[in-house]
Amino acid sequence: MPWACTPGTASCSNVNSRQVCNADGLASSAAPCTGPEPNGYACLGAGACTARTCLPGAGDGTCVSSTARPVCDADGQGYSTVACAGSESCSGGTCLPRICTPGSARCAATAGLSGREVCNADGLGYTAAPCSDTQTCTGTGTCTTRLCAPSTPMCVGTTGSRTCSADGLSYSATSTCPSGMSCNTATGLCGAWICTPGSTSVR
């Protein structure tokens, strides 16, 4: 019977599978590559067991750009650049889902009225970018100039008082001082007269 293969010759079915022709030349048997290589071996060319330089499918812990990373090829002989998904960015060699739109802003209530944060260029986190001391962060991270000192009362003429809102962007309704009282400009609150306006006294 004619040989099906040359006895002792090796061949690759794929990068992970190697066969060697039997001594009778009638068939081949599986002959996997083995050895101490940490990443194992690949079957290349004419059945050559070749040590892998990297683990197929694994990254090398780096990023090629903010949206791509190197990934070990199927034969373990090198790396190819692989893009992250459209909603991901690369960090530390791993594609991670973005948590925000790069450049977008939000208010950071825990940092006070002026607290504000801007999404980083990679979309993976925020950096503090507070408003000025005379502004309050509103809506989607907009810095709005205050109308008044937050929560502070103030006089409206001599007979009325109103209070600045907690965010400094509006006022409460004006309260009219009761009879016998006027608004004290020092406190912004209604206070009792110590004399009748317009009256005179002799000392």
PDB file of C-alpha atoms in Angstrom:
ATOM      1  CA  MET A   1       0.000   0.000   0.000  1.00  0.00           C
ATOM      2  CA  PRO A   2       1.457   3.407  -0.918  1.00  0.00           C
ATOM      3  CA  TRP A   3       2.359   5.791   1.876  1.00  0.00           C
ATOM      4  CA  ALA A   4      -0.083   8.472   2.865  1.00  0.00           C
ATOM      5  CA  CYS A   5       2.821  10.487   4.290  1.00  0.00           C
ATOM      6  CA  THR A   6       6.557  10.263   4.735  1.00  0.00           C
ATOM      7  CA  PRO A   7       7.364   8.447   7.992  1.00  0.00           C
ATOM      8  CA  GLY A   8       8.629  10.797  10.715  1.00  0.00           C
ATOM      9  CA  THR A   9       7.595  14.016   9.004  1.00  0.00           C
ATOM     10  CA  ALA A  10       5.541  16.530  10.940  1.00  0.00           C
ATOM     11  CA  SER A  11       2.723  18.859   9.880  1.00  0.00           C
ATOM     12  CA  CYS A  12       0.405  21.413  11.436  1.00  0.00           C
ATOM     13  CA  SER A  13      -3.371  21.139  11.393  1.00  0.00           C
ATOM     14  CA  ASN A  14      -3.465  24.633  12.938  1.00  0.00           C
ATOM     15  CA  VAL A  15      -1.245  26.683  15.272  1.00  0.00           C
ATOM     16  CA  ASN A  16      -2.341  24.575  18.226  1.00  0.00           C
ATOM     17  CA  SER A  17      -2.303  21.127  16.663  1.00  0.00           C
ATOM     18  CA  ARG A  18       0.729  19.100  15.384  1.00  0.00           C
ATOM     19  CA  GLN A  19       0.883  15.632  13.814  1.00  0.00           C
ATOM     20  CA  VAL A  20       3.770  13.279  12.953  1.00  0.00           C
ATOM     21  CA  CYS A  21       3.560  10.606  10.242  1.00  0.00           C
ATOM     22  CA  ASN A  22       3.649   7.065  11.637  1.00  0.00           C
ATOM     23  CA  ALA A  23       6.547   4.726  10.862  1.00  0.00           C
ATOM     24  CA  ASP A  24       4.433   2.803   8.345  1.00  0.00           C
ATOM     25  CA  GLY A  25       3.601   5.987   6.436  1.00  0.00           C
ATOM     26  CA  LEU A  26      -0.072   5.107   6.388  1.00  0.00           C
ATOM     27  CA  ALA A  27      -1.383   7.742   8.775  1.00  0.00           C
ATOM     28  CA  SER A  28      -0.347  10.526  11.130  1.00  0.00           C
ATOM     29  CA  SER A  29      -0.753  10.702  14.907  1.00  0.00           C
ATOM     30  CA  ALA A  30      -1.147  13.697  17.168  1.00  0.00           C
ATOM     31  CA  ALA A  31       2.206  14.829  18.573  1.00  0.00           C
ATOM     32  CA  PRO A  32       1.589  17.979  20.620  1.00  0.00           C
ATOM     33  CA  CYS A  33       4.432  20.363  21.347  1.00  0.00           C
ATOM     34  CA  THR A  34       5.495  20.275  24.997  1.00  0.00           C
ATOM     35  CA  GLY A  35       8.118  21.954  27.103  1.00  0.00           C
ATOM     36  CA  PRO A  36       8.798  24.489  29.860  1.00  0.00           C
ATOM     37  CA  GLU A  37       7.908  27.620  27.883  1.00  0.00           C
ATOM     38  CA  PRO A  38       5.551  29.781  30.033  1.00  0.00           C
ATOM     39  CA  ASN A  39       3.387  30.681  27.032  1.00  0.00           C
ATOM     40  CA  GLY A  40       3.534  27.230  25.452  1.00  0.00           C
ATOM     41  CA  TYR A  41       4.278  26.436  21.842  1.00  0.00           C
ATOM     42  CA  ALA A  42       2.735  27.019  18.435  1.00  0.00           C
ATOM     43  CA  CYS A  43       2.944  24.667  15.468  1.00  0.00           C
ATOM     44  CA  LEU A  44       4.374  26.641  12.559  1.00  0.00           C
ATOM     45  CA  GLY A  45       5.618  25.945   9.055  1.00  0.00           C
ATOM     46  CA  ALA A  46       6.446  22.265   8.411  1.00  0.00           C
ATOM     47  CA  GLY A  47       5.313  21.115  11.849  1.00  0.00           C
ATOM     48  CA  ALA A  48       7.935  23.027  13.817  1.00  0.00           C
ATOM     49  CA  CYS A  49       7.298  23.485  17.522  1.00  0.00           C
ATOM     50  CA  THR A  50       7.948  27.199  18.084  1.00  0.00           C
ATOM     51  CA  ALA A  51       7.945  28.828  21.507  1.00  0.00           C
ATOM     52  CA  ARG A  52       5.319  31.553  21.843  1.00  0.00           C
ATOM     53  CA  THR A  53       6.582  34.985  22.851  1.00  0.00           C
ATOM     54  CA  CYS A  54       3.180  35.934  24.254  1.00  0.00           C
ATOM     55  CA  LEU A  55      -0.088  34.288  25.213  1.00  0.00           C
ATOM     56  CA  PRO A  56      -2.591  34.380  22.331  1.00  0.00           C
ATOM     57  CA  GLY A  57      -5.399  36.859  22.948  1.00  0.00           C
ATOM     58  CA  ALA A  58      -3.638  38.530  25.877  1.00  0.00           C
ATOM     59  CA  GLY A  59      -2.566  42.175  26.010  1.00  0.00           C
ATOM     60  CA  ASP A  60       0.847  43.432  27.119  1.00  0.00           C
ATOM     61  CA  GLY A  61      -0.455  45.905  29.703  1.00  0.00           C
ATOM     62  CA  THR A  62      -0.051  48.977  27.504  1.00  0.00           C
ATOM     63  CA  CYS A  63      -2.209  51.073  25.196  1.00  0.00           C
ATOM     64  CA  VAL A  64      -1.343  52.012  21.628  1.00  0.00           C
ATOM     65  CA  SER A  65      -3.669  55.006  21.954  1.00  0.00           C
ATOM     66  CA  SER A  66      -6.643  56.043  24.066  1.00  0.00           C
ATOM     67  CA  THR A  67      -8.840  53.739  21.972  1.00  0.00           C
ATOM     68  CA  ALA A  68      -6.589  50.793  21.008  1.00  0.00           C
ATOM     69  CA  ARG A  69      -4.295  48.208  22.594  1.00  0.00           C
ATOM     70  CA  PRO A  70      -1.819  45.511  21.475  1.00  0.00           C
ATOM     71  CA  VAL A  71      -3.180  41.950  21.567  1.00  0.00           C
ATOM     72  CA  CYS A  72      -1.082  38.793  21.118  1.00  0.00           C
ATOM     73  CA  ASP A  73      -1.662  37.060  17.785  1.00  0.00           C
ATOM     74  CA  ALA A  74      -3.145  33.551  17.525  1.00  0.00           C
ATOM     75  CA  ASP A  75       0.294  32.015  16.903  1.00  0.00           C
ATOM     76  CA  GLY A  76       1.818  33.769  19.925  1.00  0.00           C
ATOM     77  CA  GLN A  77       4.654  35.233  17.869  1.00  0.00           C
ATOM     78  CA  GLY A  78       3.831  38.924  18.219  1.00  0.00           C
ATOM     79  CA  TYR A  79       1.188  41.595  18.784  1.00  0.00           C
ATOM     80  CA  SER A  80      -1.359  43.318  16.594  1.00  0.00           C
ATOM     81  CA  THR A  81      -3.218  46.547  17.356  1.00  0.00           C
ATOM     82  CA  VAL A  82      -6.871  45.965  18.243  1.00  0.00           C
ATOM     83  CA  ALA A  83      -9.357  48.814  18.628  1.00  0.00           C
ATOM     84  CA  CYS A  84     -11.560  49.083  21.705  1.00  0.00           C
ATOM     85  CA  ALA A  85     -15.340  49.135  21.250  1.00  0.00           C
ATOM     86  CA  GLY A  86     -16.847  52.486  20.299  1.00  0.00           C
ATOM     87  CA  SER A  87     -17.960  53.161  23.872  1.00  0.00           C
ATOM     88  CA  GLU A  88     -14.632  52.189  25.464  1.00  0.00           C
ATOM     89  CA  SER A  89     -11.219  53.720  26.120  1.00  0.00           C
ATOM     90  CA  CYS A  90      -7.906  51.986  26.797  1.00  0.00           C
ATOM     91  CA  SER A  91      -6.327  52.302  30.234  1.00  0.00           C
ATOM     92  CA  GLY A  92      -3.467  50.151  31.525  1.00  0.00           C
ATOM     93  CA  GLY A  93      -3.773  47.843  28.542  1.00  0.00           C
ATOM     94  CA  THR A  94      -7.473  47.140  29.124  1.00  0.00           C
ATOM     95  CA  CYS A  95     -10.479  48.454  27.217  1.00  0.00           C
ATOM     96  CA  LEU A  96     -12.894  49.916  29.763  1.00  0.00           C
ATOM     97  CA  PRO A  97     -16.412  51.332  29.301  1.00  0.00           C
ATOM     98  CA  ARG A  98     -16.554  55.143  29.449  1.00  0.00           C
ATOM     99  CA  ILE A  99     -18.552  56.575  32.337  1.00  0.00           C
ATOM    100  CA  CYS A 100     -18.987  60.032  30.811  1.00  0.00           C
ATOM    101  CA  THR A 101     -18.675  62.021  27.590  1.00  0.00           C
ATOM    102  CA  PRO A 102     -15.196  63.577  27.315  1.00  0.00           C
ATOM    103  CA  GLY A 103     -15.316  67.309  28.044  1.00  0.00           C
ATOM    104  CA  SER A 104     -18.806  67.238  29.563  1.00  0.00           C
ATOM    105  CA  ALA A 105     -19.331  68.807  32.990  1.00  0.00           C
ATOM    106  CA  ARG A 106     -21.430  68.085  36.054  1.00  0.00           C
ATOM    107  CA  CYS A 107     -21.996  69.712  39.430  1.00  0.00           C
ATOM    108  CA  ALA A 108     -20.313  68.163  42.460  1.00  0.00           C
ATOM    109  CA  ALA A 109     -22.676  68.837  45.345  1.00  0.00           C
ATOM    110  CA  THR A 110     -20.255  67.434  47.909  1.00  0.00           C
ATOM    111  CA  ALA A 111     -17.809  70.224  47.014  1.00  0.00           C
ATOM    112  CA  GLY A 112     -20.214  73.069  47.860  1.00  0.00           C
ATOM    113  CA  LEU A 113     -22.137  75.483  45.656  1.00  0.00           C
ATOM    114  CA  SER A 114     -19.131  76.054  43.382  1.00  0.00           C
ATOM    115  CA  GLY A 115     -18.334  72.340  43.075  1.00  0.00           C
ATOM    116  CA  ARG A 116     -17.959  71.253  39.462  1.00  0.00           C
ATOM    117  CA  GLU A 117     -16.208  68.407  37.591  1.00  0.00           C
ATOM    118  CA  VAL A 118     -15.257  67.892  33.943  1.00  0.00           C
ATOM    119  CA  CYS A 119     -15.054  64.469  32.250  1.00  0.00           C
ATOM    120  CA  ASN A 120     -11.510  63.463  31.322  1.00  0.00           C
ATOM    121  CA  ALA A 121     -10.414  63.079  27.695  1.00  0.00           C
ATOM    122  CA  ASP A 122     -10.617  59.279  27.968  1.00  0.00           C
ATOM    123  CA  GLY A 123     -14.134  59.334  29.420  1.00  0.00           C
ATOM    124  CA  LEU A 124     -13.084  57.120  32.331  1.00  0.00           C
ATOM    125  CA  GLY A 125     -13.339  59.649  35.153  1.00  0.00           C
ATOM    126  CA  TYR A 126     -13.756  63.267  36.242  1.00  0.00           C
ATOM    127  CA  THR A 127     -11.359  66.046  37.279  1.00  0.00           C
ATOM    128  CA  ALA A 128     -12.357  68.891  39.616  1.00  0.00           C
ATOM    129  CA  ALA A 129     -12.945  72.178  37.741  1.00  0.00           C
ATOM    130  CA  PRO A 130     -14.788  74.368  40.270  1.00  0.00           C
ATOM    131  CA  CYS A 131     -16.695  77.547  39.464  1.00  0.00           C
ATOM    132  CA  SER A 132     -15.399  80.825  40.941  1.00  0.00           C
ATOM    133  CA  ASP A 133     -16.267  81.796  44.520  1.00  0.00           C
ATOM    134  CA  THR A 134     -19.014  84.124  43.254  1.00  0.00           C
ATOM    135  CA  GLN A 135     -20.688  81.469  41.103  1.00  0.00           C
ATOM    136  CA  THR A 136     -22.958  78.486  41.685  1.00  0.00           C
ATOM    137  CA  CYS A 137     -22.841  75.316  39.589  1.00  0.00           C
ATOM    138  CA  THR A 138     -26.231  74.623  37.998  1.00  0.00           C
ATOM    139  CA  GLY A 139     -27.802  72.106  35.622  1.00  0.00           C
ATOM    140  CA  THR A 140     -25.245  70.239  33.527  1.00  0.00           C
ATOM    141  CA  GLY A 141     -22.203  71.887  35.068  1.00  0.00           C
ATOM    142  CA  THR A 142     -22.899  75.531  34.117  1.00  0.00           C
ATOM    143  CA  CYS A 143     -21.258  78.226  36.271  1.00  0.00           C
ATOM    144  CA  THR A 144     -23.881  80.892  37.053  1.00  0.00           C
ATOM    145  CA  THR A 145     -23.041  84.203  38.741  1.00  0.00           C
ATOM    146  CA  ARG A 146     -24.882  84.650  42.044  1.00  0.00           C
ATOM    147  CA  LEU A 147     -27.359  87.490  42.588  1.00  0.00           C
ATOM    148  CA  CYS A 148     -26.738  87.640  46.323  1.00  0.00           C
ATOM    149  CA  ALA A 149     -24.945  86.043  49.259  1.00  0.00           C
ATOM    150  CA  PRO A 150     -26.573  82.624  49.848  1.00  0.00           C
ATOM    151  CA  SER A 151     -29.080  82.434  52.727  1.00  0.00           C
ATOM    152  CA  THR A 152     -28.431  86.074  53.734  1.00  0.00           C
ATOM    153  CA  PRO A 153     -31.321  88.403  54.688  1.00  0.00           C
ATOM    154  CA  MET A 154     -31.361  91.967  53.289  1.00  0.00           C
ATOM    155  CA  CYS A 155     -33.540  95.048  53.498  1.00  0.00           C
ATOM    156  CA  VAL A 156     -35.949  96.153  50.783  1.00  0.00           C
ATOM    157  CA  GLY A 157     -36.251  99.837  51.507  1.00  0.00           C
ATOM    158  CA  THR A 158     -36.882 100.606  55.191  1.00  0.00           C
ATOM    159  CA  THR A 159     -40.009  98.537  55.644  1.00  0.00           C
ATOM    160  CA  GLY A 160     -39.303  95.193  54.004  1.00  0.00           C
ATOM    161  CA  SER A 161     -36.937  92.197  54.291  1.00  0.00           C
ATOM    162  CA  ARG A 162     -36.134  89.336  51.975  1.00  0.00           C
ATOM    163  CA  THR A 163     -33.673  86.428  52.078  1.00  0.00           C
ATOM    164  CA  CYS A 164     -31.261  85.233  49.402  1.00  0.00           C
ATOM    165  CA  SER A 165     -31.873  81.627  48.369  1.00  0.00           C
ATOM    166  CA  ALA A 166     -29.498  78.876  49.474  1.00  0.00           C
ATOM    167  CA  ASP A 167     -27.856  78.792  46.020  1.00  0.00           C
ATOM    168  CA  GLY A 168     -27.561  82.593  45.747  1.00  0.00           C
ATOM    169  CA  LEU A 169     -29.554  82.716  42.522  1.00  0.00           C
ATOM    170  CA  SER A 170     -32.889  84.116  43.706  1.00  0.00           C
ATOM    171  CA  TYR A 171     -34.684  85.899  46.555  1.00  0.00           C
ATOM    172  CA  SER A 172     -37.561  84.985  48.807  1.00  0.00           C
ATOM    173  CA  ALA A 173     -40.755  87.040  48.688  1.00  0.00           C
ATOM    174  CA  THR A 174     -40.423  90.380  50.476  1.00  0.00           C
ATOM    175  CA  SER A 175     -41.868  90.451  53.998  1.00  0.00           C
ATOM    176  CA  THR A 176     -43.237  93.768  55.225  1.00  0.00           C
ATOM    177  CA  CYS A 177     -42.074  94.781  58.661  1.00  0.00           C
ATOM    178  CA  PRO A 178     -44.861  94.873  61.289  1.00  0.00           C
ATOM    179  CA  SER A 179     -46.065  98.170  62.730  1.00  0.00           C
ATOM    180  CA  GLY A 180     -43.479  99.706  65.019  1.00  0.00           C
ATOM    181  CA  MET A 181     -40.578  98.057  63.207  1.00  0.00           C
ATOM    182  CA  SER A 182     -38.177  98.952  60.396  1.00  0.00           C
ATOM    183  CA  CYS A 183     -35.577  96.938  58.529  1.00  0.00           C
ATOM    184  CA  ASN A 184     -32.113  97.087  60.082  1.00  0.00           C
ATOM    185  CA  THR A 185     -29.555  97.386  57.257  1.00  0.00           C
ATOM    186  CA  ALA A 186     -26.874  95.838  59.471  1.00  0.00           C
ATOM    187  CA  THR A 187     -28.797  92.586  59.843  1.00  0.00           C
ATOM    188  CA  GLY A 188     -31.248  92.702  56.945  1.00  0.00           C
ATOM    189  CA  LEU A 189     -34.034  91.908  59.448  1.00  0.00           C
ATOM    190  CA  CYS A 190     -36.964  93.862  60.859  1.00  0.00           C
ATOM    191  CA  GLY A 191     -36.191  95.407  64.242  1.00  0.00           C
ATOM    192  CA  ALA A 192     -38.316  97.264  66.824  1.00  0.00           C
ATOM    193  CA  TRP A 193     -38.176 101.055  66.834  1.00  0.00           C
ATOM    194  CA  ILE A 194     -36.342 102.688  69.693  1.00  0.00           C
ATOM    195  CA  CYS A 195     -38.142 105.915  68.873  1.00  0.00           C
ATOM    196  CA  THR A 196     -40.968 107.070  66.641  1.00  0.00           C
ATOM    197  CA  PRO A 197     -39.657 108.243  63.287  1.00  0.00           C
ATOM    198  CA  GLY A 198     -39.854 112.062  63.027  1.00  0.00           C
ATOM    199  CA  SER A 199     -40.410 112.603  66.737  1.00  0.00           C
ATOM    200  CA  THR A 200     -38.109 114.755  68.854  1.00  0.00           C
ATOM    201  CA  SER A 201     -36.956 114.434  72.421  1.00  0.00           C
ATOM    202  CA  VAL A 202     -35.446 116.861  74.940  1.00  0.00           C
ATOM    203  CA  ARG A 203     -32.453 115.847  77.008  1.00  0.00           C
TER     204      ARG A 203
END
